[in-house]
Tab-separated table of C-alpha atoms in Angstrom:
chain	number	residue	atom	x	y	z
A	27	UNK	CA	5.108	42.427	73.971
A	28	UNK	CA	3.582	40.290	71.318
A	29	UNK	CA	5.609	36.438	71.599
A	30	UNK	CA	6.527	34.576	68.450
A	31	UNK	CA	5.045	31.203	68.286
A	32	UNK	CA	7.283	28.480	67.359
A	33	UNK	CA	4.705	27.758	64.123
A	34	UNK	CA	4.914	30.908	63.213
A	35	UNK	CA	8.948	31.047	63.303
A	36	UNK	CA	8.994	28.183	61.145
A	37	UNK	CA	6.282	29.816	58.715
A	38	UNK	CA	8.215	32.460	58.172
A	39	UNK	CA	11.302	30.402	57.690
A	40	UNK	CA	9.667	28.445	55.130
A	41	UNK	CA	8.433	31.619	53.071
A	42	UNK	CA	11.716	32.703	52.951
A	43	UNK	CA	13.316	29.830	52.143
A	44	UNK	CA	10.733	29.368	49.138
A	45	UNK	CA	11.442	32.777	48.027
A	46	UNK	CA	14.769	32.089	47.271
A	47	UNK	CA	14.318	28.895	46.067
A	48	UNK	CA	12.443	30.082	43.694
A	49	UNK	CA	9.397	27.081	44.620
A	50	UNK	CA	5.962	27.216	44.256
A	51	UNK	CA	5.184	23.834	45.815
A	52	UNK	CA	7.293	24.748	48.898
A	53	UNK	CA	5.313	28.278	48.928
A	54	UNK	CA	2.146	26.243	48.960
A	55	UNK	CA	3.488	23.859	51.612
A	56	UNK	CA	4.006	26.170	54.051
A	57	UNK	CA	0.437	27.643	53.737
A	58	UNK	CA	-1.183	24.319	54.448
A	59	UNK	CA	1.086	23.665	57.632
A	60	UNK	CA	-0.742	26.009	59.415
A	61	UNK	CA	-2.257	24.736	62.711
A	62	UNK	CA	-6.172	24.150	62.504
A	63	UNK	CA	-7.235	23.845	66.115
A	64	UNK	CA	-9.349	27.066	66.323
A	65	UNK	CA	-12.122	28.566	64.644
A	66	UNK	CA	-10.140	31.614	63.809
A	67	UNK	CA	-7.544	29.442	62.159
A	68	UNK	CA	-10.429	27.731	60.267
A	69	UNK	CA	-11.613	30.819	59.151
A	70	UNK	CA	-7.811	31.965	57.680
A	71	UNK	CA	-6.995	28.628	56.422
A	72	UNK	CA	-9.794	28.994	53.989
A	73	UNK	CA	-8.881	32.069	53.011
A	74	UNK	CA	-5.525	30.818	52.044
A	75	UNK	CA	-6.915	28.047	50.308
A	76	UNK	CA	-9.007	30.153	48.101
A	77	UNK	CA	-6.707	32.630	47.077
A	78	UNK	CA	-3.892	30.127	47.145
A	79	UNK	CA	-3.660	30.427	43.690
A	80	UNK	CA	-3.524	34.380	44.150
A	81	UNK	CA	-0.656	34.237	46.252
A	82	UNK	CA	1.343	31.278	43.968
A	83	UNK	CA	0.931	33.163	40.247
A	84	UNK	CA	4.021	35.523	40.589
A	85	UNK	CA	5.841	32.144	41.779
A	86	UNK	CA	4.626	30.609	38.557
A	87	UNK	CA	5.770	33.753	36.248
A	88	UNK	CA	8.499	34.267	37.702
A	89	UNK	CA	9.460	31.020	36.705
A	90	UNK	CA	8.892	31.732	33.257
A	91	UNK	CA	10.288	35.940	32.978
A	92	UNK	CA	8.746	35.643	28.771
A	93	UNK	CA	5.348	35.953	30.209
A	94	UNK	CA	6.313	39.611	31.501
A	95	UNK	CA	7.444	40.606	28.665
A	96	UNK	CA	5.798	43.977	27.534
A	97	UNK	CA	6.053	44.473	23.399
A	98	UNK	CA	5.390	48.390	22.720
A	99	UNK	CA	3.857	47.831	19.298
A	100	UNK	CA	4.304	51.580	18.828
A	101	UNK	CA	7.707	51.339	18.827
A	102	UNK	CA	7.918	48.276	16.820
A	103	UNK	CA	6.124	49.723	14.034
A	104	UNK	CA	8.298	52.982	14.019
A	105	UNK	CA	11.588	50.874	13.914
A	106	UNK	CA	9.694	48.480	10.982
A	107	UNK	CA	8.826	51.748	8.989
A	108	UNK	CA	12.641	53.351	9.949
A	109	UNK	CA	14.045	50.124	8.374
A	110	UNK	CA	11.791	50.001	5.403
A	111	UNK	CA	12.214	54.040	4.726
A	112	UNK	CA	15.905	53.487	4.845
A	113	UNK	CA	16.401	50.486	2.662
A	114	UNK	CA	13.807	52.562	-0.176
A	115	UNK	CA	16.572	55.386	-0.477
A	116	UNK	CA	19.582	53.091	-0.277
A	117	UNK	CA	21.066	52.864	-3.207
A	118	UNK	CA	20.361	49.770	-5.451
A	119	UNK	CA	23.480	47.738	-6.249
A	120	UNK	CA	23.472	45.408	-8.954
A	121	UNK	CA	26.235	42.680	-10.083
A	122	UNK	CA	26.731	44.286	-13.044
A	123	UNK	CA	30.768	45.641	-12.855
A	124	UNK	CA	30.977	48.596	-12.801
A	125	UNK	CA	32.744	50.638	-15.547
A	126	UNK	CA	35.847	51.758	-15.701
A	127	UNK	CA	37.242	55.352	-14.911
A	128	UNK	CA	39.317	56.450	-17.955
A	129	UNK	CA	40.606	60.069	-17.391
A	130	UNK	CA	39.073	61.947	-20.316
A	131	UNK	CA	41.714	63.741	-23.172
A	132	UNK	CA	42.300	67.016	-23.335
A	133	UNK	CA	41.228	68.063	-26.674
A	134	UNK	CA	41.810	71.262	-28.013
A	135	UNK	CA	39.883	73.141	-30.215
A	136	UNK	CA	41.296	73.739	-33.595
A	137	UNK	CA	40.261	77.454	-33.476
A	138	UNK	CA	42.291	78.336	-30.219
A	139	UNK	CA	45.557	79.604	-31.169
A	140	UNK	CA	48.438	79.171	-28.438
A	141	UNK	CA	49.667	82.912	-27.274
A	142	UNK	CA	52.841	83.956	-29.315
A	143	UNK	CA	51.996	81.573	-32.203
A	144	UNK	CA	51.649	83.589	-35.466
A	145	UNK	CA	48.662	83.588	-37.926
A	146	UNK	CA	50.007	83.994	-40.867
A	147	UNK	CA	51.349	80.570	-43.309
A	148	UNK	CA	55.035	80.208	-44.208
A	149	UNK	CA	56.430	80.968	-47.512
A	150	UNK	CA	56.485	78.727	-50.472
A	151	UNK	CA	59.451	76.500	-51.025
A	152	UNK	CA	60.083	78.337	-54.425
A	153	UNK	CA	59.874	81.895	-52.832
A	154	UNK	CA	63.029	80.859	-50.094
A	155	UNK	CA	66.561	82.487	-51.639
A	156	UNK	CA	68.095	80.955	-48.426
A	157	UNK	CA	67.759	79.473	-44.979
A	158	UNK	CA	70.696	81.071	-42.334
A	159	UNK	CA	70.661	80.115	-38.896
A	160	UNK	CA	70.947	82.776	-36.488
A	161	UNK	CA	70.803	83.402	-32.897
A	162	UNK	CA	67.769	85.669	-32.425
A	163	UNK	CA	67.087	87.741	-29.192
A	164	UNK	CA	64.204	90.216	-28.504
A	165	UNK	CA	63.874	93.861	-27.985
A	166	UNK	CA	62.022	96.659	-26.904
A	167	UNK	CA	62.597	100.287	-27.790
A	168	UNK	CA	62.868	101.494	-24.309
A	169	UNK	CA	65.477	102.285	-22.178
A	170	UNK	CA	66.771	98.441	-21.388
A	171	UNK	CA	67.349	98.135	-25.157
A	172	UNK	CA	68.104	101.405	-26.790
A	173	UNK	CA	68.749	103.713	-23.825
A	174	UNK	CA	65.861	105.782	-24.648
A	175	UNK	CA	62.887	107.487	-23.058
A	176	UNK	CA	59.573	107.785	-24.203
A	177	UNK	CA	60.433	111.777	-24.095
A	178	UNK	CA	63.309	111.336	-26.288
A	179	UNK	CA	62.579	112.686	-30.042
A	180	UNK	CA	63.861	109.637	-31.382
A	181	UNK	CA	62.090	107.017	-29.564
A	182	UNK	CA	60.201	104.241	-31.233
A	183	UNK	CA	62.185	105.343	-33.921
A	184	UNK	CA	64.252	102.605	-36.555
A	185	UNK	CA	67.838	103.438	-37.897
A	186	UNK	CA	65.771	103.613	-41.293
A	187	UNK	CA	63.853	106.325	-39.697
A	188	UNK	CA	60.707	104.126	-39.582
A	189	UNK	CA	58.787	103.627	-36.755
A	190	UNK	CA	59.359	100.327	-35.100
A	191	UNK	CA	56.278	97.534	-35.097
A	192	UNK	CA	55.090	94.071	-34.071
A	193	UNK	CA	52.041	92.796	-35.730
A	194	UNK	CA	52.242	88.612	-35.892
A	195	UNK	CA	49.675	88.858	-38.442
A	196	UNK	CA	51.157	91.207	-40.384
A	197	UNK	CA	54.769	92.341	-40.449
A	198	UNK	CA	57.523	93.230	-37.661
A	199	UNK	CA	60.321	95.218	-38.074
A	200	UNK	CA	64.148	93.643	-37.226
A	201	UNK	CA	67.278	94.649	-36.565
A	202	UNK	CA	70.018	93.060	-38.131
A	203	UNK	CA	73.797	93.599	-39.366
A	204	UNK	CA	73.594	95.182	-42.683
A	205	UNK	CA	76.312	93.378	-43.728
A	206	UNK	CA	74.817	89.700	-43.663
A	207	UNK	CA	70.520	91.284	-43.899
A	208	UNK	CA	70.682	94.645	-45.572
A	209	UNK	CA	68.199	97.029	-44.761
A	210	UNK	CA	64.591	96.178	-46.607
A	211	UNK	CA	65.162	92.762	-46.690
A	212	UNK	CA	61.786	90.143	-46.205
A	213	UNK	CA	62.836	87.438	-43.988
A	214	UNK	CA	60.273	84.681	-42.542
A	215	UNK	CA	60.975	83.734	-39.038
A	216	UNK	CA	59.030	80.594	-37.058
A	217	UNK	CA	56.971	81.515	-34.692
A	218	UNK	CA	57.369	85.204	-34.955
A	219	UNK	CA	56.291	85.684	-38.417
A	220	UNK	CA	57.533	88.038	-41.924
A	221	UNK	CA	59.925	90.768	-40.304
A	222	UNK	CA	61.482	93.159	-42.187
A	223	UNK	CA	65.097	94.564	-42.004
A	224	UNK	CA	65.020	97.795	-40.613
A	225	UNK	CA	67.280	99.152	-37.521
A	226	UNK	CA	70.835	98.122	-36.576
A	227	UNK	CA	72.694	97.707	-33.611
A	228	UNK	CA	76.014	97.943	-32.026
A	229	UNK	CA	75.720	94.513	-30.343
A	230	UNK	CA	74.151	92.752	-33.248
A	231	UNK	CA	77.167	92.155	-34.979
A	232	UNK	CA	77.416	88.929	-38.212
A	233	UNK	CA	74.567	86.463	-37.401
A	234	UNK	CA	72.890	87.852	-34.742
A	235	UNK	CA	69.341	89.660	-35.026
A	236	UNK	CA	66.664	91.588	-32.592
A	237	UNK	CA	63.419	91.224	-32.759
A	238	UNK	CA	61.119	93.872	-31.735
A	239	UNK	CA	58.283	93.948	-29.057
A	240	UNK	CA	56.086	95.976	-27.214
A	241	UNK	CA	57.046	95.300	-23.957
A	242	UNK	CA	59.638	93.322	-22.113
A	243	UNK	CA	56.930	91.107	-20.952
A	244	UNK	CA	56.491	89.795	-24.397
A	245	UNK	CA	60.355	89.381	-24.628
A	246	UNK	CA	60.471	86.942	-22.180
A	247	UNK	CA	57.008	85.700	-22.290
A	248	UNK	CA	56.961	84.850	-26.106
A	249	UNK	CA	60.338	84.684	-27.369
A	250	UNK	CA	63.048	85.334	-24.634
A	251	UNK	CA	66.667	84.146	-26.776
A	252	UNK	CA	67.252	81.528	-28.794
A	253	UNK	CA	68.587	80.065	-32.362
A	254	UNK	CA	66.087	79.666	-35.828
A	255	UNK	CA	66.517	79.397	-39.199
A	256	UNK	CA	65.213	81.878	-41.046
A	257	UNK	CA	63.984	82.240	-44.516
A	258	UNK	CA	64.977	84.938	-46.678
A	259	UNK	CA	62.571	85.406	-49.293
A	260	UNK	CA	63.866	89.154	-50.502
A	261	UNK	CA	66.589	90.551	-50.347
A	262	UNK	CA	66.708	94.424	-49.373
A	263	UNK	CA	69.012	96.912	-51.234
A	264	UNK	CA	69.700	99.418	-48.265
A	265	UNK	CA	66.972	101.310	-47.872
A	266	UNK	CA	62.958	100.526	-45.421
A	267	UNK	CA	60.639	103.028	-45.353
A	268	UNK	CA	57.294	103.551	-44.504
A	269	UNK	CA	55.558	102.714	-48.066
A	270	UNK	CA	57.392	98.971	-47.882
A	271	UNK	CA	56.251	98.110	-44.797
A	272	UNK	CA	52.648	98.991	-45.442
A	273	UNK	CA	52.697	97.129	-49.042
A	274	UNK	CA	53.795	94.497	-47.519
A	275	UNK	CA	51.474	94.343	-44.074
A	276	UNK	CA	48.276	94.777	-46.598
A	277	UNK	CA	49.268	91.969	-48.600
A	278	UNK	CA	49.803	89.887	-46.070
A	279	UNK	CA	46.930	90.545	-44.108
A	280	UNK	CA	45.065	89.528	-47.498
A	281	UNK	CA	46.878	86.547	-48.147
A	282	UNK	CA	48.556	85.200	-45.309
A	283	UNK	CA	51.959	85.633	-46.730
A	284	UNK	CA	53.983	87.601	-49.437
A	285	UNK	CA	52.520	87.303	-52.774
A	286	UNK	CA	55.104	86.223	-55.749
A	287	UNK	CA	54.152	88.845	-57.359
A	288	UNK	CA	54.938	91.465	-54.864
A	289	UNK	CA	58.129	89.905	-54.574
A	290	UNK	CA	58.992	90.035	-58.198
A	291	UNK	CA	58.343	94.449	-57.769
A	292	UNK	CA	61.016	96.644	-56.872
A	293	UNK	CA	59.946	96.941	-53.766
């Protein structure tokens, strides 16, 4: 069994201790306490001297942890060109305000027409005998309204035996008491159009009057119930047929209304 030597314990000791303190000088120190009595010690001593140095450099760097250090310029350059490729599509801000957000208007175009509104003009102020107020309601000429079928022989048909109609840019035939709108007479209602006089009703009864549509879609969709003035612009003496109502749709699909003239006829 190899024995320790007493220099050697306290070698050791030293090298430890200068380890931990961190000491070059101390590290060196206990390098040239080394006994030199023998050749062979000779011989290692100057080996220690000359690669004292050797043994005291990662004492000295470790002193100073910068010099180890490694850069990777690879990765340097690829975060330099990451920054400057992401700065070259960030958007460019100025400090100019910026403008403000005004919600646009709705404008509409002069040329749409609003669904139900008619497209014909109202009548001159000279051509009005009279302005009543009535409570107007709409109609179809099915079974809700006149208890008829399509297969009944009389369907579609007006108590003036014309056939019932609704043309907003024309003329639409009414139903009104005879008593306060005989039959044939030209009234101008707003928004529905020129109607003319031509059915009765047991339900419309002083001044109350019906206005015909196609469907009872359009009744509620376009008209529904409600109170107007209407203009009456001829008055009818009993009688609507079929020659009336197409006088008066061609004139006013010429004109946009009833013609003076027209009115003047006996119509």
């Amino acid at each position: 069994m190899v024995k320790v030597k007493t220099w050697q314990r306290i070698l050791l000791c030293m090298l430890l201790f200068g380890l931990l303190a961190d000491s070059p000088n101390l590290y060196a120190a206990a390098f040239s306490m080394t006994p030199d009595n023998t050749a062979g010690n000779k011989s290692t001593n100057s080996m220690i001297t000359s690669t004292n140095d050797y043994y005291l450099k990662p004492l000295k760097y470790a002193s100073k942890p910068e010099m180890f250090q490694i850069v990777d310029i690879n990765k340097k350059k690829a975060d330099q060109f990451a920054a400057a490729t992401q700065n070259e599509f960030m958007p460019k801000f100025t400090s100019k305000a910026l403008p403000t957000l005004v919600k646009p208007e709705t404008k509409v175009s002069p040329t749409v027409k609003k669904q139900g509104v008619v497209a014909v003009t109202a009548p001159k102020q000279d051509q009005i005998i009279h302005t009543v107020k009535v409570m107007a309601t709409g109609y179809t000429a099915g079974y809700e309204s006149t208890g008829k079928r399509p297969t009944h022989p009389q369907y579609g048909i007006t108590y003036s035996g014309v056939k019932v109609r609704r043309d907003k840019n024309t003329i639409s035939t009414i139903a009104a008491d005879p008593r306060v709108f005989p039959l044939g007479t030209i009234l101008y209602i707003p928004e529905y159009g020129y109607a003319v006089v031509a059915d009765v009703g047991s339900a419309i009864k002083g001044r109350k009057i019906d206005l015909y549509f196609a469907t009872t879609k359009q009744v509620y969709k376009e008209w529904g119930k409600k109170e107007v003035e209407v203009q009456v612009i001829k008055r009818g003496n009993g009688k609507c047929n079929e020659k009336l109502i197409n006088t008066l749709g061609k004139a006013i699909q010429t004109y946009k209304s009833v013609p003076a003239s027209l009115l003047e006829e006996a119509i």
